[in-house]
mmCIF file of C-alpha atoms in Angstrom:
data_model
loop_
_atom_site.group_PDB
_atom_site.id
_atom_site.type_symbol
_atom_site.label_atom_id
_atom_site.label_comp_id
_atom_site.label_asym_id
_atom_site.label_seq_id
_atom_site.Cartn_x
_atom_site.Cartn_y
_atom_site.Cartn_z
ATOM 1 C CA MET A 1 16.385 2.938 1.474
ATOM 2 C CA ALA A 2 15.400 4.960 -1.564
ATOM 3 C CA VAL A 3 13.188 3.442 -4.230
ATOM 4 C CA GLY A 4 11.956 4.732 -7.560
ATOM 5 C CA ARG A 5 8.409 5.549 -8.484
ATOM 6 C CA ASP A 6 8.016 2.549 -10.831
ATOM 7 C CA PHE A 7 9.111 0.168 -8.081
ATOM 8 C CA ALA A 8 6.810 1.921 -5.609
ATOM 9 C CA GLU A 9 3.797 1.561 -7.905
ATOM 10 C CA THR A 10 4.607 -2.106 -8.519
ATOM 11 C CA LEU A 11 4.940 -2.706 -4.794
ATOM 12 C CA ALA A 12 1.591 -0.994 -4.192
ATOM 13 C CA LEU A 13 -0.037 -3.286 -6.762
ATOM 14 C CA ARG A 14 1.493 -6.278 -4.995
ATOM 15 C CA ALA A 15 0.208 -4.945 -1.680
ATOM 16 C CA LEU A 16 -3.259 -4.550 -3.193
ATOM 17 C CA SER A 17 -3.125 -8.134 -4.404
ATOM 18 C CA TRP A 18 -2.111 -9.279 -0.926
ATOM 19 C CA ILE A 19 -4.914 -7.249 0.688
ATOM 20 C CA ALA A 20 -7.429 -8.707 -1.778
ATOM 21 C CA GLY A 21 -6.278 -12.206 -0.848
ATOM 22 C CA GLU A 22 -6.752 -11.624 2.871
ATOM 23 C CA GLU A 23 -10.339 -12.654 3.621
ATOM 24 C CA ASP A 24 -10.613 -10.569 6.795
ATOM 25 C CA LEU A 25 -8.704 -7.539 5.492
ATOM 26 C CA LEU A 26 -10.349 -6.951 2.112
ATOM 27 C CA PRO A 27 -13.692 -5.831 3.601
ATOM 28 C CA VAL A 28 -11.815 -3.446 5.910
ATOM 29 C CA PHE A 29 -9.998 -1.940 2.929
ATOM 30 C CA LEU A 30 -13.187 -1.653 0.880
ATOM 31 C CA GLY A 31 -14.942 0.006 3.806
ATOM 32 C CA ALA A 32 -12.075 2.427 4.398
ATOM 33 C CA SER A 33 -11.793 3.315 0.719
ATOM 34 C CA GLY A 34 -15.528 3.453 0.061
ATOM 35 C CA LEU A 35 -15.046 1.391 -3.100
ATOM 36 C CA SER A 36 -16.861 -1.659 -4.367
ATOM 37 C CA ALA A 37 -14.884 -4.644 -5.635
ATOM 38 C CA ALA A 38 -15.630 -3.572 -9.231
ATOM 39 C CA GLU A 39 -14.407 -0.030 -8.586
ATOM 40 C CA LEU A 40 -11.302 -1.472 -6.972
ATOM 41 C CA ARG A 41 -10.434 -3.332 -10.167
ATOM 42 C CA ASN A 42 -11.061 -0.231 -12.291
ATOM 43 C CA ARG A 43 -8.880 2.049 -10.166
ATOM 44 C CA ALA A 44 -6.024 -0.367 -9.459
ATOM 45 C CA ALA A 45 -3.601 1.265 -11.908
ATOM 46 C CA GLU A 46 -4.261 4.879 -10.887
ATOM 47 C CA PRO A 47 -1.254 6.429 -9.090
ATOM 48 C CA ASP A 48 -3.457 8.291 -6.583
ATOM 49 C CA PHE A 49 -5.212 5.067 -5.696
ATOM 50 C CA LEU A 50 -1.905 3.235 -5.253
ATOM 51 C CA VAL A 51 -0.905 5.892 -2.731
ATOM 52 C CA SER A 52 -4.039 5.080 -0.745
ATOM 53 C CA VAL A 53 -3.207 1.355 -0.836
ATOM 54 C CA LEU A 54 0.161 1.975 0.793
ATOM 55 C CA ASP A 55 -1.339 4.460 3.254
ATOM 56 C CA PHE A 56 -3.835 1.781 4.286
ATOM 57 C CA LEU A 57 -1.200 -0.937 4.596
ATOM 58 C CA LEU A 58 1.008 1.306 6.716
ATOM 59 C CA MET A 59 -1.793 1.906 9.230
ATOM 60 C CA ASP A 60 -1.056 -1.366 11.025
ATOM 61 C CA ASP A 61 2.303 -2.971 11.730
ATOM 62 C CA ALA A 62 0.728 -6.430 11.553
ATOM 63 C CA TRP A 63 -0.399 -5.729 7.990
ATOM 64 C CA VAL A 64 3.082 -4.524 6.997
ATOM 65 C CA ILE A 65 4.637 -7.614 8.539
ATOM 66 C CA GLY A 66 2.101 -9.941 6.907
ATOM 67 C CA PHE A 67 2.587 -8.403 3.474
ATOM 68 C CA CYS A 68 6.371 -8.251 3.711
ATOM 69 C CA ASP A 69 6.635 -11.821 4.985
ATOM 70 C CA ALA A 70 4.395 -13.054 2.169
ATOM 71 C CA ALA A 71 6.157 -11.024 -0.542
ATOM 72 C CA GLY A 72 9.724 -11.375 0.727
ATOM 73 C CA TYR A 73 10.369 -7.681 1.421
ATOM 74 C CA ASP A 74 12.162 -6.043 4.305
ATOM 75 C CA TYR A 75 9.705 -4.345 6.667
ATOM 76 C CA THR A 76 11.028 -0.908 5.700
ATOM 77 C CA VAL A 77 10.209 -1.264 1.994
ATOM 78 C CA PRO A 78 6.511 -0.247 2.096
ATOM 79 C CA MET A 79 7.360 3.057 3.805
ATOM 80 C CA ALA A 80 10.191 3.697 1.339
ATOM 81 C CA ALA A 81 7.780 3.005 -1.512
ATOM 82 C CA ARG A 82 5.194 5.356 -0.011
ATOM 83 C CA GLN A 83 7.804 8.104 0.182
ATOM 84 C CA ALA A 84 8.544 7.648 -3.531
ATOM 85 C CA LEU A 85 4.935 8.385 -4.483
ATOM 86 C CA PRO A 86 3.256 11.817 -4.596
ATOM 87 C CA GLY A 87 2.782 13.340 -1.146
ATOM 88 C CA GLY A 88 5.006 10.780 0.519
ATOM 89 C CA ALA A 89 7.995 12.876 1.441
ATOM 90 C CA GLU A 90 8.770 12.857 5.128
ATOM 91 C CA THR A 91 8.220 16.125 6.947
ATOM 92 C CA HIS A 92 11.133 17.244 9.089
ATOM 93 C CA TRP A 93 10.072 19.770 11.706
ATOM 94 C CA THR A 94 13.553 20.697 12.931
#
């Protein structure tokens, strides 16, 4: 599935919203990113930050499943969105 950059950024914002709404997951994200809640709000629209949101989400299948189930996306959509953002192209070694 190929997605465009605008869709990918929108999906990342939705993922950030989902992460922020997960009481147990938000502190993990803040700790991993090194950001405070205020900094999170200030950086939410930056493309480089949105990349990090999807990278974080994709670290755990349970998070992908939780987000996709809540948002109504197929489980493959977050990875497709990540690939549409800078640095997301898959590396083929063969």
